[in-house]
Coordinates of C-alpha atoms in Angstrom, one line a residue:
X1 CA 86.6 98.5 110.4
X2 CA 87.6 99.4 114.0
X3 CA 91.2 100.2 114.2
X4 CA 93.5 97.6 115.9
X5 CA 90.6 95.3 116.2
X6 CA 90.3 92.0 114.1
X7 CA 86.7 92.0 112.4
X8 CA 84.6 89.0 111.8
X9 CA 85.9 87.1 108.7
X10 CA 83.4 84.4 107.5
X11 CA 84.3 82.5 104.5
X12 CA 82.0 80.7 101.7
X13 CA 82.9 78.2 99.2
X14 CA 84.9 79.3 96.2
X15 CA 82.8 79.5 93.1
X16 CA 85.5 79.9 90.6
X17 CA 89.4 79.8 90.6
X18 CA 91.3 82.3 88.4
X19 CA 94.9 81.4 86.7
X20 CA 96.5 83.9 89.0
X21 CA 95.2 82.0 92.2
X22 CA 95.8 78.5 90.6
X23 CA 99.0 78.2 92.6
X24 CA 98.0 80.5 95.5
X25 CA 95.0 78.4 96.7
X26 CA 96.8 75.1 97.3
X27 CA 99.6 76.2 99.8
X28 CA 96.7 78.0 102.0
X29 CA 93.0 77.5 101.3
X30 CA 91.8 79.9 104.2
X31 CA 94.0 82.7 102.7
X32 CA 92.5 82.5 99.2
X33 CA 88.9 82.0 100.7
X34 CA 89.2 85.3 102.5
X35 CA 90.6 86.9 99.3
X36 CA 87.8 85.5 97.3
X37 CA 84.9 86.7 99.7
X38 CA 86.4 90.1 99.6
X39 CA 87.5 90.2 103.2
X40 CA 89.5 93.5 103.7
X41 CA 93.2 93.2 104.2
X42 CA 94.2 93.3 107.8
X43 CA 97.7 94.8 106.8
X44 CA 98.7 97.6 104.6
X45 CA 98.9 96.9 100.8
X46 CA 102.6 97.3 99.8
X47 CA 102.7 100.9 98.1
X48 CA 104.5 99.6 95.0
X49 CA 101.4 97.1 94.3
X50 CA 99.1 100.2 93.8
X51 CA 101.7 101.7 91.4
X52 CA 101.8 98.3 89.5
X53 CA 97.7 98.5 89.3
X54 CA 98.0 102.1 87.8
X55 CA 100.5 101.0 85.3
X56 CA 98.3 97.9 84.4
X57 CA 95.2 100.4 83.9
X58 CA 97.2 102.6 81.8
X59 CA 98.4 99.7 79.4
X60 CA 94.8 98.5 79.0
X61 CA 93.4 101.9 78.2
X62 CA 96.3 102.2 75.8
X63 CA 95.4 98.9 74.0
X64 CA 91.8 100.0 73.9
X65 CA 92.6 103.2 72.1
X66 CA 91.6 105.3 75.0
X67 CA 95.1 106.7 75.5
X68 CA 96.7 108.3 72.5
X69 CA 99.6 110.6 73.7
X70 CA 101.6 111.5 76.8
X71 CA 98.9 114.0 78.2
X72 CA 96.5 111.2 78.2
X73 CA 99.0 108.8 80.2
X74 CA 99.9 111.7 82.5
X75 CA 96.1 112.4 83.4
X76 CA 95.3 108.8 83.9
X77 CA 98.3 108.2 86.2
X78 CA 97.6 111.4 88.3
X79 CA 93.8 110.2 88.5
X80 CA 94.9 106.7 89.7
X81 CA 97.3 107.9 92.1
X82 CA 94.7 110.5 93.7
X83 CA 92.2 107.8 93.8
X84 CA 94.4 105.5 95.8
X85 CA 95.8 108.2 98.0
X86 CA 92.2 109.3 99.0
X87 CA 91.4 105.6 99.9
X88 CA 94.5 105.2 101.9
X89 CA 94.1 108.6 103.9
X90 CA 90.8 107.1 105.0
X91 CA 92.3 103.7 106.1
X92 CA 94.1 103.8 109.7
X93 CA 96.6 101.3 108.5
X94 CA 97.7 103.1 105.3
X95 CA 97.2 106.9 105.9
X96 CA 100.9 107.3 106.7
X97 CA 102.0 105.9 103.4
X98 CA 100.5 108.8 101.6
X99 CA 102.0 110.2 99.3
X100 CA 102.9 107.2 97.0
X101 CA 105.6 109.1 95.2
X102 CA 107.6 109.2 98.4
X103 CA 106.7 105.7 99.8
X104 CA 106.4 103.2 96.7
X105 CA 109.8 101.8 95.7
X106 CA 111.1 102.9 92.5
X107 CA 108.2 105.0 91.9
X108 CA 109.3 107.1 89.3
X109 CA 111.4 104.6 87.5
X110 CA 107.9 102.5 87.3
X111 CA 106.3 105.6 86.1
X112 CA 108.8 106.2 83.3
X113 CA 108.8 102.6 82.1
X114 CA 105.1 102.5 82.0
X115 CA 105.0 106.0 79.8
X116 CA 107.6 104.4 77.4
X117 CA 106.0 101.1 76.9
X118 CA 102.7 102.8 76.4
X119 CA 104.3 105.2 73.8
X120 CA 106.1 102.2 72.1
X121 CA 102.8 100.7 71.7
X122 CA 101.5 103.8 69.8
X123 CA 104.3 103.7 67.5
X124 CA 104.1 99.9 66.7
X125 CA 100.2 100.1 66.4
X126 CA 100.6 103.0 63.7
X127 CA 103.4 100.9 61.9
X128 CA 101.2 97.8 61.9
X129 CA 97.7 99.6 61.4
X130 CA 97.5 98.9 57.5
X131 CA 98.9 95.2 58.0
X132 CA 95.4 94.1 59.7
X133 CA 97.0 93.7 63.1
X134 CA 94.4 93.7 66.0
X135 CA 94.6 94.3 69.7
X136 CA 92.1 93.3 72.6
X137 CA 92.7 94.3 76.2
X138 CA 91.4 92.8 79.5
X139 CA 89.4 90.0 77.7
X140 CA 87.4 87.6 79.9
X141 CA 88.1 83.8 79.2
X142 CA 86.4 81.0 81.1
X143 CA 85.6 77.3 80.9
X144 CA 82.0 76.6 79.7
X145 CA 81.0 75.7 83.2
X146 CA 82.5 78.9 84.6
X147 CA 84.8 77.1 87.1
X148 CA 88.0 78.5 85.8
X149 CA 88.0 81.9 84.6
X150 CA 90.0 85.4 84.5
X151 CA 91.1 88.4 82.4
X152 CA 94.0 87.9 80.0
X153 CA 95.9 91.3 79.8
X154 CA 96.0 91.6 76.0
X155 CA 95.4 89.5 72.9
X156 CA 97.4 90.4 69.5
X157 CA 96.3 89.0 66.4
X158 CA 97.8 89.3 62.9
X159 CA 96.7 86.9 60.2
X160 CA 96.6 83.3 61.8
X161 CA 99.1 84.6 64.6
X162 CA 97.6 84.9 67.9
X163 CA 99.7 86.2 70.8
X164 CA 98.4 86.1 74.5
X165 CA 100.2 88.7 76.5
X166 CA 100.7 89.0 80.2
X167 CA 102.0 92.3 81.4
X168 CA 104.0 92.2 84.6
X169 CA 105.1 95.3 86.5
X170 CA 107.3 93.3 89.1
X171 CA 110.0 90.8 89.0
X172 CA 109.3 88.0 86.6
X173 CA 112.3 85.7 87.3
X174 CA 113.3 83.1 89.9
X175 CA 116.5 81.5 90.4
X176 CA 117.3 77.8 90.3
X177 CA 120.5 75.7 89.7
X178 CA 120.4 76.4 86.0
X179 CA 120.2 80.2 86.7
X180 CA 117.2 82.7 86.0
X181 CA 114.0 81.3 85.0
X182 CA 110.6 83.0 84.3
X183 CA 108.4 82.3 87.5
X184 CA 107.0 79.0 87.4
X185 CA 103.4 80.2 88.5
X186 CA 103.7 83.0 85.6
X187 CA 104.2 80.3 82.9
X188 CA 101.5 78.1 84.2
X189 CA 99.1 81.2 84.4
X190 CA 99.6 81.7 80.7
X191 CA 99.3 78.1 79.8
X192 CA 95.7 78.2 81.5
X193 CA 94.7 81.0 79.6
X194 CA 95.7 79.3 76.2
X195 CA 93.6 76.5 77.1
X196 CA 90.4 78.8 77.8
X197 CA 91.1 80.8 74.8
X198 CA 90.9 77.6 72.9
X199 CA 87.5 76.6 74.4
X200 CA 86.1 80.2 74.1
X201 CA 87.2 80.7 70.6
X202 CA 87.8 77.4 69.0
X203 CA 91.6 77.7 68.2
X204 CA 94.9 77.8 69.8
X205 CA 97.1 80.9 70.4
X206 CA 100.5 80.7 68.5
X207 CA 102.5 82.6 71.3
X208 CA 102.4 83.0 74.9
X209 CA 104.3 86.1 75.9
X210 CA 105.2 88.0 79.3
X211 CA 106.1 91.5 78.8
X212 CA 107.9 93.7 81.7
X213 CA 107.6 97.4 82.0
X214 CA 111.2 97.6 80.7
X215 CA 109.6 96.2 77.2
X216 CA 111.5 93.0 77.6
X217 CA 109.4 90.3 76.1
X218 CA 109.7 86.5 77.0
X219 CA 108.0 83.9 75.2
X220 CA 106.8 80.9 77.1
X221 CA 107.0 77.5 75.2
X222 CA 103.7 75.3 75.5
X223 CA 102.1 72.3 74.2
X224 CA 98.6 71.8 74.2
X225 CA 98.1 68.7 76.0
X226 CA 100.0 70.3 78.8
X227 CA 97.6 73.3 78.8
X228 CA 94.3 71.1 78.7
X229 CA 95.8 69.0 81.7
X230 CA 96.5 72.1 83.8
X231 CA 92.8 73.5 82.9
X232 CA 91.4 70.0 84.0
X233 CA 93.4 69.9 87.3
X234 CA 92.4 73.5 88.1
X235 CA 88.7 72.2 87.9
X236 CA 89.6 69.3 90.1
X237 CA 91.4 71.4 92.5
X238 CA 88.3 73.7 92.8
X239 CA 86.1 70.8 93.6
X240 CA 88.5 69.5 96.2
X241 CA 88.7 72.7 97.7
X242 CA 84.8 73.3 97.9
X243 CA 84.5 69.8 99.6
X244 CA 87.2 70.9 102.2
X245 CA 85.5 74.1 103.1
X246 CA 82.2 72.7 103.3
X247 CA 83.6 70.0 105.6
X248 CA 85.2 71.9 108.3
X249 CA 84.3 72.6 111.7
X250 CA 86.8 75.5 112.3
X251 CA 88.4 77.6 109.7
X252 CA 91.8 76.7 111.1
X253 CA 91.6 73.4 109.5
X254 CA 92.1 74.8 106.1
X255 CA 95.1 77.3 107.2
X256 CA 98.5 76.1 106.2
X257 CA 101.1 78.7 107.9
X258 CA 104.7 78.4 106.8
X259 CA 107.2 81.2 106.1
X260 CA 106.7 80.9 102.2
X261 CA 102.9 80.9 102.5
X262 CA 102.7 83.7 105.0
X263 CA 105.3 85.9 103.2
X264 CA 102.7 87.8 100.9
X265 CA 99.6 87.2 102.9
X266 CA 97.4 90.2 104.1
X267 CA 95.3 88.1 106.5
X268 CA 97.6 86.5 109.1
X269 CA 96.7 88.8 112.1
X270 CA 93.3 87.0 111.8
X271 CA 94.9 83.5 111.8
X272 CA 95.2 81.9 115.0
X273 CA 97.1 78.9 113.5
X274 CA 99.9 81.6 112.4
X275 CA 101.0 82.1 116.0
X276 CA 100.9 78.4 116.7
X277 CA 103.5 77.6 113.8
X278 CA 105.4 80.8 113.9
X279 CA 108.9 80.5 114.9
X280 CA 111.7 83.2 116.1
X281 CA 113.4 82.8 112.8
X282 CA 114.4 85.1 110.0
X283 CA 112.5 82.8 107.7
X284 CA 109.4 83.9 109.3
X285 CA 107.7 87.5 109.0
X286 CA 109.1 90.0 111.9
X287 CA 106.2 89.9 114.2
X288 CA 105.8 89.7 117.9
X289 CA 103.1 89.6 120.6
X290 CA 103.2 89.6 124.3
X291 CA 102.4 91.1 127.5
X292 CA 103.4 94.9 127.8
X293 CA 106.0 95.1 130.6
X294 CA 107.3 98.5 130.0
X295 CA 106.4 101.6 127.9
X296 CA 109.0 104.3 127.5
X297 CA 109.0 107.5 125.6
X298 CA 112.3 108.0 123.9
X299 CA 114.2 111.3 123.1
X300 CA 112.9 111.5 119.7
X301 CA 109.2 111.1 120.8
X302 CA 108.8 107.7 119.7
X303 CA 107.7 104.8 122.1
X304 CA 109.9 101.8 123.3
X305 CA 108.0 98.7 124.5
X306 CA 109.1 95.7 126.4
X307 CA 106.8 92.7 125.6
X308 CA 107.0 89.8 128.0
X309 CA 106.8 86.3 126.3
X310 CA 107.2 82.6 127.3
X311 CA 110.3 82.4 124.9
X312 CA 111.7 85.5 126.6
X313 CA 111.4 89.5 126.5
X314 CA 111.6 91.3 123.3
X315 CA 112.1 95.1 122.9
X316 CA 110.6 97.2 120.1
X317 CA 111.7 100.7 119.6
X318 CA 110.7 103.6 117.4
X319 CA 106.9 103.3 117.6
X320 CA 104.8 106.0 116.4
X321 CA 101.8 106.7 118.6
X322 CA 100.3 109.0 115.9
X323 CA 100.1 105.9 113.7
X324 CA 99.3 103.3 116.4
X325 CA 96.6 105.1 118.7
X326 CA 96.0 102.0 120.6
X327 CA 99.6 102.6 122.1
X328 CA 98.3 105.7 124.0
X329 CA 95.7 103.5 125.9
X330 CA 96.5 101.5 128.9
X331 CA 96.9 98.1 127.3
X332 CA 98.1 94.8 128.8
X333 CA 98.8 92.6 125.7
X334 CA 99.6 93.7 122.0
X335 CA 100.3 91.9 118.6
X336 CA 102.9 93.6 116.3
X337 CA 103.3 92.7 112.8
X338 CA 105.7 93.8 109.8
X339 CA 108.5 94.9 112.3
X340 CA 112.0 95.3 111.1
X341 CA 114.7 93.3 112.7
X342 CA 117.6 94.6 114.1
X343 CA 121.3 93.1 114.4
X344 CA 120.5 92.4 117.9
X345 CA 118.4 89.2 118.7
X346 CA 115.1 89.9 120.5
X347 CA 115.2 93.7 119.6
X348 CA 113.0 95.2 116.7
X349 CA 111.7 98.6 115.3
X350 CA 109.1 100.0 113.5
X351 CA 108.8 99.7 109.9
X352 CA 106.8 101.5 107.1
X353 CA 104.2 98.7 107.1
X354 CA 104.2 98.0 110.7
X355 CA 100.6 97.5 112.1
X356 CA 99.3 96.6 115.6
X357 CA 96.2 95.0 117.0
X358 CA 94.8 94.2 120.3
X359 CA 94.4 90.5 120.0
X360 CA 94.4 87.6 117.3
X361 CA 91.2 85.9 116.6

């Protein structure tokens, strides 16, 4: 991938929908089509996400019996961090985010919580080993036609009791008028897995549980009919998406930009519809583009840009020319993503995830 240049981003019809993507597809088909086709991200992956992936891996290997002590955990953690940091160092968008220990929010807290959760699993497993308790990790479940499928983090079985477990390394609650509730999409994910478990093994789980790194467990109430309805809806949704993708003339037709849809997207630099819908509002990501009217090196060695736009000029300060090599060139127009807002309207500054491109597709 050439630095600061948007690559070709083809799409193909989706072959399968996973429980984790059940809610993501509907808001923006284009985003999920690119992700399903393994198109490289156009923005840096949030460092905390990398740490969460390593934590998930440790929990998976713990359940499989391949991690038995603190030393094993420490080795897997270090290996995971090293692998990610090598990849990030070769990525022009992410090399400044190395090391993860410095740039991932709550790095040490997440690491220690992961260690404690894994150690707690050792203890509980040893106590229950003589009672016939069984664990399975990262088990693939799917519908007979393969249209809906995914891996459940863990399955715990003791006698006739079957528990499906989904480990979450981030926030699990949303707020509504009644207070804190488990995120709607997380509840539905587990219910989809429950239906697929039944279709794969001929019996229903007795418990659906979300487990946080803090070891807090949250049981999700469910009804079998609701789970089957969700699964049927997922199949119908997949077929509708296939038809939409096959019937379009331009990919813009399946893009649905909004503050919520674009908030956690890694592809919006390649989405022309994004700029047509984006507004100068705190609800939208802090991005800007325009004609370069002024470039000025500040006393601290960083760069200040003044960009001309129809809506009015904007000023961006604190830009690192080492991070953004394109800024050393004589450029006429630029697109800047993941900036940080300042208290002054029309003034932005570089953030840890700021990325720039020459153009938008």
